[in-house]
Short mmCIF file of C-alpha atoms in Angstrom, two decimals:
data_model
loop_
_atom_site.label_atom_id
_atom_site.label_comp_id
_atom_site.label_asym_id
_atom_site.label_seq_id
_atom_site.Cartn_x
_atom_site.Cartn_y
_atom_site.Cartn_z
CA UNK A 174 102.87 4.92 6.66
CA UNK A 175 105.94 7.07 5.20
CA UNK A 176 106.55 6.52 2.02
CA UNK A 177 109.98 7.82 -0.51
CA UNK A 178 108.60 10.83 -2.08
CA UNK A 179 110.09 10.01 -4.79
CA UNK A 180 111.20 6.95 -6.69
CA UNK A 181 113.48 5.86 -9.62
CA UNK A 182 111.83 2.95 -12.01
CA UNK A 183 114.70 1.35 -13.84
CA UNK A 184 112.95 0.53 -17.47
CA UNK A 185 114.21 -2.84 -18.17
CA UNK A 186 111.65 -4.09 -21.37
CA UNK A 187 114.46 -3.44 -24.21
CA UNK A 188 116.66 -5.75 -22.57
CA UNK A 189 115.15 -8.12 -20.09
CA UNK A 190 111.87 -8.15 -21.95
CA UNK A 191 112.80 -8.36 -25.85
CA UNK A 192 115.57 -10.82 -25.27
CA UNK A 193 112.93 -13.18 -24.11
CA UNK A 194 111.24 -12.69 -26.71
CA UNK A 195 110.57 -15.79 -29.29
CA UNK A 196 110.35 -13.68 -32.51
CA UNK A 197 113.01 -11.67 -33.84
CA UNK A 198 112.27 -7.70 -33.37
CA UNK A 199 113.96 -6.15 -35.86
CA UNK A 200 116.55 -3.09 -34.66
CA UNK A 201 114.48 -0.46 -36.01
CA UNK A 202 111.38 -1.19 -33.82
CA UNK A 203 113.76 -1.62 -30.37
CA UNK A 204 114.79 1.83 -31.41
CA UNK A 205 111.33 3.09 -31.99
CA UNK A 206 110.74 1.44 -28.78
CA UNK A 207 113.13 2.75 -26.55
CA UNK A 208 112.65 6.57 -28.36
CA UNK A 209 109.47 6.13 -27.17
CA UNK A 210 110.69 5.23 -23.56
CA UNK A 211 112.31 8.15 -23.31
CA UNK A 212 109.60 10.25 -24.46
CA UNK A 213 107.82 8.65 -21.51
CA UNK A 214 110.08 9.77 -19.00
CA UNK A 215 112.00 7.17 -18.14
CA UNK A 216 114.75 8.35 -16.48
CA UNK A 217 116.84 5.06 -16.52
CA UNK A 218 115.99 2.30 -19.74
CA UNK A 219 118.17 -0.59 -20.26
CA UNK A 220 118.58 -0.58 -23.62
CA UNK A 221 120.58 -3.89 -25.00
CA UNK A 222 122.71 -6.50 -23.81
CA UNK A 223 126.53 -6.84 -24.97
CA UNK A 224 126.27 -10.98 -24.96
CA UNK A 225 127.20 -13.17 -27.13
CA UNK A 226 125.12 -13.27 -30.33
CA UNK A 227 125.43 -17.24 -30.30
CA UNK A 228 123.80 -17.29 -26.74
CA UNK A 229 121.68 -14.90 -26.37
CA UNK A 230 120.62 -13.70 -30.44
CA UNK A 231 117.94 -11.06 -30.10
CA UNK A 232 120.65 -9.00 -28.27
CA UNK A 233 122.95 -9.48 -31.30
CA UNK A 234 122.48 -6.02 -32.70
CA UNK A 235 123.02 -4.11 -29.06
CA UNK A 236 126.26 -1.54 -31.04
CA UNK A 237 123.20 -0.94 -33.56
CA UNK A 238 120.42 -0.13 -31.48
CA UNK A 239 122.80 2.10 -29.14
CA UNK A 240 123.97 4.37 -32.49
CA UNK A 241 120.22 4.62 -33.79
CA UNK A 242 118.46 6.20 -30.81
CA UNK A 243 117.75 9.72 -29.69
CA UNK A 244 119.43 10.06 -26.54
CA UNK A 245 117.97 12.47 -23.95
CA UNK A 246 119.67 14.50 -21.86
CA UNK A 247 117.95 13.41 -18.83
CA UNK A 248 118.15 9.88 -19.18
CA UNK A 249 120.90 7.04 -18.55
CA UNK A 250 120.99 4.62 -20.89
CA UNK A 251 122.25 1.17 -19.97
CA UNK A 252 123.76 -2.22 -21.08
CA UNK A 253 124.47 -5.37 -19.57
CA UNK A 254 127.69 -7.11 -20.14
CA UNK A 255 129.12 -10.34 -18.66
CA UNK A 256 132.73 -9.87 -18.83
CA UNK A 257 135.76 -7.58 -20.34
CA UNK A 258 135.07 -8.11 -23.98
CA UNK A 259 131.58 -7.17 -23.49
CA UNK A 260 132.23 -3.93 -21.81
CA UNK A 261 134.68 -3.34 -24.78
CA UNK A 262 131.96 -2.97 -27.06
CA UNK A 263 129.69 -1.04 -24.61
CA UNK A 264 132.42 1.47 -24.61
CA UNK A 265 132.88 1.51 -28.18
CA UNK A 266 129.18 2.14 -28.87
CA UNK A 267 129.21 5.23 -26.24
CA UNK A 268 127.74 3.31 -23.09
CA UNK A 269 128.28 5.36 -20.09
CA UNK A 270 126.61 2.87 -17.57
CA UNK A 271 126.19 -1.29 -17.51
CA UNK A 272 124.92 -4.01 -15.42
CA UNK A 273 126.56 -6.78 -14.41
CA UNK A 274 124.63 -9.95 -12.65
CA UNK A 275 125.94 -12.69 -10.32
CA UNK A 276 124.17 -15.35 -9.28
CA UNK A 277 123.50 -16.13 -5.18
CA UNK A 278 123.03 -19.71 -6.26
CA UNK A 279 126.19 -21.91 -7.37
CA UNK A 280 124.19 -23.83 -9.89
CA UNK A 281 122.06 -21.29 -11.37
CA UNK A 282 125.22 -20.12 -12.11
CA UNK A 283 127.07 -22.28 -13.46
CA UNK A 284 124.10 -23.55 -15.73
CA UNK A 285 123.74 -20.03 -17.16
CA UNK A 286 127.53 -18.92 -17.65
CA UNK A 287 129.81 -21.99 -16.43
CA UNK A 288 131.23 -20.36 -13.51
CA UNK A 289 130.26 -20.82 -9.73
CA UNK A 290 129.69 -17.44 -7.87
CA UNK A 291 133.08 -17.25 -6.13
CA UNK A 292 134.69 -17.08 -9.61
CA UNK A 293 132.34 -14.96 -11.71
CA UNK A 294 132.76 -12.47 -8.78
CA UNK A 295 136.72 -12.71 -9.51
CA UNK A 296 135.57 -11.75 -13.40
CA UNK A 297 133.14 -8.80 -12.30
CA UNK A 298 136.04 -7.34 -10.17
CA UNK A 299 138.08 -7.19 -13.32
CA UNK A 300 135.50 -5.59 -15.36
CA UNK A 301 134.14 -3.11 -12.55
CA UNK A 302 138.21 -2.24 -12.98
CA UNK A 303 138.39 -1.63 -16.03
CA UNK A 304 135.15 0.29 -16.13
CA UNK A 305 136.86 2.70 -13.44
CA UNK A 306 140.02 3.45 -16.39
CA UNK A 307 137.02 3.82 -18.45
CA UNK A 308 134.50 6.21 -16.45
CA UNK A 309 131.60 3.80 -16.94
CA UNK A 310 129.12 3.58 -14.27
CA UNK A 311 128.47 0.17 -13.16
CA UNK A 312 125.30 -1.32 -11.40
CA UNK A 313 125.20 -5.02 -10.15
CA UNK A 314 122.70 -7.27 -9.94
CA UNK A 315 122.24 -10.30 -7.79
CA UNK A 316 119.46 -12.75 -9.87
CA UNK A 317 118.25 -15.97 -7.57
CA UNK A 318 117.76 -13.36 -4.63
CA UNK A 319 114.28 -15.55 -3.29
CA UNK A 320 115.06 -18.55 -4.47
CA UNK A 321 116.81 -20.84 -7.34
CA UNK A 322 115.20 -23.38 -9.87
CA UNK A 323 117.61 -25.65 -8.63
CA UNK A 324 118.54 -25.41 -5.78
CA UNK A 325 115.11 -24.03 -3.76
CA UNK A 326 115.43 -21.43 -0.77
CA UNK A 327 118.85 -19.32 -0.81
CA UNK A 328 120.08 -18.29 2.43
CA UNK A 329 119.27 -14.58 2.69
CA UNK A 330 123.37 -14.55 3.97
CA UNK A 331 124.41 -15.54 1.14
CA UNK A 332 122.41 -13.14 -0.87
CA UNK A 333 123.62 -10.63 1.24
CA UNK A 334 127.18 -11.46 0.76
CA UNK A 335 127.07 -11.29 -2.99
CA UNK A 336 125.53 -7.65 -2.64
CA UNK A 337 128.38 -6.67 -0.29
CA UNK A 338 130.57 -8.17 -2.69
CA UNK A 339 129.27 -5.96 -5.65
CA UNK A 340 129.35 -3.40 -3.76
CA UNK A 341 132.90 -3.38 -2.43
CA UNK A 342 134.46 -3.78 -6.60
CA UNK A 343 132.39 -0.26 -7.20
CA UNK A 344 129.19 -1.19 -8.30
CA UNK A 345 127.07 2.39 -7.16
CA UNK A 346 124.12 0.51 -6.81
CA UNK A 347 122.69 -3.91 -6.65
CA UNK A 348 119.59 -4.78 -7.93
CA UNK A 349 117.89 -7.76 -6.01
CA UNK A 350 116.56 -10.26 -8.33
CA UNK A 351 113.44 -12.04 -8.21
CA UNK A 352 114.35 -14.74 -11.11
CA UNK A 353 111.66 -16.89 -10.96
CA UNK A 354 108.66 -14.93 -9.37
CA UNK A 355 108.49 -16.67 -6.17
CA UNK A 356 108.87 -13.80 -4.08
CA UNK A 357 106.22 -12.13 -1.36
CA UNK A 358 106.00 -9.92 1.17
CA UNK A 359 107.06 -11.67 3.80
CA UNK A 360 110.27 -13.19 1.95
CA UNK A 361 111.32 -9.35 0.74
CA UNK A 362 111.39 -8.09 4.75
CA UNK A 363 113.42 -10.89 5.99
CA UNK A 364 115.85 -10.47 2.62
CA UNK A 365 116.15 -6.96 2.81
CA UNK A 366 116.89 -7.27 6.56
CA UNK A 367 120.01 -9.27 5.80
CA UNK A 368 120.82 -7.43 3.33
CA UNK A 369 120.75 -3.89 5.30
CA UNK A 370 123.47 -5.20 7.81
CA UNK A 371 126.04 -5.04 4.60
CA UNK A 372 124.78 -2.55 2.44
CA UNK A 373 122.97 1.06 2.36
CA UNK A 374 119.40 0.66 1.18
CA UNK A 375 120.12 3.86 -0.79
CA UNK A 376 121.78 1.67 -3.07
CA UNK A 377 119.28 -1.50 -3.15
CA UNK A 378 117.24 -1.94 -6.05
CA UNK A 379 114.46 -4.54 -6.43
CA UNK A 380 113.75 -6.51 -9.13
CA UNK A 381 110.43 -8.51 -9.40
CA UNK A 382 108.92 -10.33 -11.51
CA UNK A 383 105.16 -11.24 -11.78
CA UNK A 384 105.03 -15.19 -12.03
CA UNK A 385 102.61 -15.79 -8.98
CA UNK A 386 101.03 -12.29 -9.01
CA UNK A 387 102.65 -10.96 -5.77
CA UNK A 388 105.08 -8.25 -7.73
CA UNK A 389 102.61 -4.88 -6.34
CA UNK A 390 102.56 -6.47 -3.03
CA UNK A 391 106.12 -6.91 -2.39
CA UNK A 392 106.45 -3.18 -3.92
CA UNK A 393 104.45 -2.51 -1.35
CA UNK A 394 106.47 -3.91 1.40
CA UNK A 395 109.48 -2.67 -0.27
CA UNK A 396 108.46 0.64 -0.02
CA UNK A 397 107.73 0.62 3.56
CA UNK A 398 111.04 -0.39 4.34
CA UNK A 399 112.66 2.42 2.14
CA UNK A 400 113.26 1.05 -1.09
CA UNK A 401 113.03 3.81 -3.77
CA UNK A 402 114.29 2.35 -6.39
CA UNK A 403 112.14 -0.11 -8.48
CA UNK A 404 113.07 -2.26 -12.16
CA UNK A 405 110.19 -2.89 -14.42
CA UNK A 406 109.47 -3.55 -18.48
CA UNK A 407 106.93 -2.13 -20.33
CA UNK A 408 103.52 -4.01 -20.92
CA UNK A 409 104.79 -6.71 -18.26
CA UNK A 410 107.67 -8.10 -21.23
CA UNK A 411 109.78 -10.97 -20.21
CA UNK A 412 110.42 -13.86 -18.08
CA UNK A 413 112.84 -16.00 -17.14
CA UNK A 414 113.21 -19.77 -19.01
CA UNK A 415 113.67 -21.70 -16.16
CA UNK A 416 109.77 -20.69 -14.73
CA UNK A 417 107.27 -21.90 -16.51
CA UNK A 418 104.43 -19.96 -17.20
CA UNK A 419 106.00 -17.23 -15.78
CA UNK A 420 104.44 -13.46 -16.83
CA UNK A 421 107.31 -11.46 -17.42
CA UNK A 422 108.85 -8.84 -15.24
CA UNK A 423 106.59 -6.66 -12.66
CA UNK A 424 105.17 -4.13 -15.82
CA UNK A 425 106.26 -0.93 -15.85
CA UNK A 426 102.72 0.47 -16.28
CA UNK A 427 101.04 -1.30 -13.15
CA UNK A 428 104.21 -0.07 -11.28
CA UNK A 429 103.44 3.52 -12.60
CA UNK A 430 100.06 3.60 -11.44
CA UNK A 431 100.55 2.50 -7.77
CA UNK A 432 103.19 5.08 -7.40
CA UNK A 433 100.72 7.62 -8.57
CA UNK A 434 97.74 6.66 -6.42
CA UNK A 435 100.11 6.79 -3.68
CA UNK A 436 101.21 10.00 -4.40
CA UNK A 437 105.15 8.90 -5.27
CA UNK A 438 107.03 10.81 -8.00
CA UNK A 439 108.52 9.51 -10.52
CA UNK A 440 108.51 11.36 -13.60
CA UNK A 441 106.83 8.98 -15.89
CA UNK A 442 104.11 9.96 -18.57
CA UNK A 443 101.72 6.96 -18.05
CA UNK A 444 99.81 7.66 -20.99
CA UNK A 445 103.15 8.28 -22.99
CA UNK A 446 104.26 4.96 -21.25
CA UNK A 447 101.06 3.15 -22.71
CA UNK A 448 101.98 4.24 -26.34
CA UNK A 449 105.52 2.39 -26.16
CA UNK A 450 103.99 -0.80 -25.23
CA UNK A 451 101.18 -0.67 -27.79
CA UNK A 452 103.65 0.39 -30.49
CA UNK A 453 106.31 -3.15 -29.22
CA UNK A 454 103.17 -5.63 -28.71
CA UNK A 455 102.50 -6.08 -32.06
CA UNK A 456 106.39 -7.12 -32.50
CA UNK A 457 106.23 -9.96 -30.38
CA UNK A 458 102.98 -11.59 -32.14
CA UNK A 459 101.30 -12.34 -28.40
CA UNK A 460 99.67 -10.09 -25.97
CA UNK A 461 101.07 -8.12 -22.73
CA UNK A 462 100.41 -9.20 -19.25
CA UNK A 463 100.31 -5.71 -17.83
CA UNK A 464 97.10 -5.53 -16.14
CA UNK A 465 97.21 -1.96 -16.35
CA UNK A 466 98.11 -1.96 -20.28
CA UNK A 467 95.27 -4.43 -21.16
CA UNK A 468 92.53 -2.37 -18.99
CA UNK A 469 93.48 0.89 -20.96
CA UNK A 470 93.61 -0.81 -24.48
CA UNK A 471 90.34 -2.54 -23.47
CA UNK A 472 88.53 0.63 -22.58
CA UNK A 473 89.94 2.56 -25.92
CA UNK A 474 88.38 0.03 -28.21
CA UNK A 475 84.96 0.08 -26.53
CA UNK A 476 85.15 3.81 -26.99
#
């Protein structure tokens, strides 16, 4: 089996995981955190979230967190934004790249920002605009990929047409979403399929998360079909509200691992990794799911 030689995790804890997060993590530990993220070798870390504070309040101090960190040379730091006023402050605070996410589901869209897909693709064309006046980067991503709380099954089509859609405003890359966790192996071939008719897998990114306990499997697949680019959050931080029980993103260590045992580069200091998720777990006053995380800790303390 050929695998990439190489591949690109996208760390998404500081964002996807902390804003999940019940108790409020105070800016100087998301800065610690993400230093310590870079120290690891991530090569890509999603730092904050340009929201509003009223919707979405452990993001409230994104300008804050962006001027207290060390940035790195060798590392793009991101932001997601959901419309113009949002990028506005990403450029203000020195944001060179940000993420924007549509919804393939109507509902789950208009539950979570009050605008079917047709028309919060009209809003991301303006922003992915203005970002071009701008010289920001922008990335898209395309949540309810394998399915929608509300809706069930989404037609790999109109997955598929979202990602072309993203795409064709100037988004350099999509990231395909796994909300809910409900993905496996078997759903990733036939939506990638659909999705290669409309747009180069060079720029498809996956985005699991480990509700059901299928996130390394569908890696798997992923990467036999070419994928080589991978999101994931330290520890396993995150989740999603509308799946209960859910376990947070695929973790960034259990990701890191499999790469290695395959022989995959990707530039990431497990060990270093580790540190960053021990230093944040304490923050959130519960444990992390990373399988990988809680087998290292385990075997330190019986040392």
């Amino acid at each position: 089996m050929r695998y990439p030689s190489r591949v690109t995790v996208v760390e998404v804890g500081p964002r996807d995981g902390l804003q999940n997060e019940a108790a409020t993590i105070p800016t100087a530990d998301k800065i610690g955190f993400v230093d310590r993220l870079s120290s690891a070798g991530l090569p890509v870390i999603e730092v904050s979230a340009f929201v509003s504070p009223k919707w979405v309040p452990q993001m409230a101090d994104a300008s804050q967190v962006f001027a207290g960190i060390l940035r790195k040379e060798h590392v793009r730091y991101t932001a997601l934004v959901p419309n113009l006023e949002g990028l506005e402050r990403a450029h203000a605070s020195g944001v060179k790249e940000v993420g924007i996410m549509a919804a393939a589901s109507d509902t789950f869209s208009l539950r979570n920002i009050n605008q079917d897909v047709d028309a919060s693709l009209d809003a991301y064309r303006a922003v992915c605009a203005r970002a071009s006046e701008l010289h920001i980067r922008v990335r898209g991503y395309v949540s309810t990929a394998f399915g929608c709380p509300f809706e069930g099954e989404v037609p790999p089509v109109r997955v598929a047409a979202v990602a072309e859609a993203l795409m064709n405003m100037g988004t350099f890359e999509v990231a395909i979403s796994d909300t809910i966790g409900i993905a496996h192996p078997g759903r990733v071939r036939g939506v990638v399929a659909v999705i290669a008719d409309r747009v180069p897998l060079r720029a498809v990114a996956l985005h699991f998360h480990d509700t059901r306990g299928t996130a390394l499997a569908n890696v798997m697949t992923a990467l036999e079909l070419g994928i080589s680019t991978f999101d994931a959050s330290a520890g396993g931080l995150g989740g999603c509200p509308y799946a209960p029980g859910a376990t947070g993103n695929l973790a960034t260590e259990d990701l890191t691992y499999l790469l290695n045992g395959l022989g995959i580069e990707t530039g990431v200091d497990l060990n270093a990794l580790v540190q960053a998720s021990a230093f944040v777990e304490p923050k959130g006053g519960h444990p992390l799911p990373s399988r990988y995380y809680r087998a290292t800790m385990a075997m330190a303390q019986a040392q």
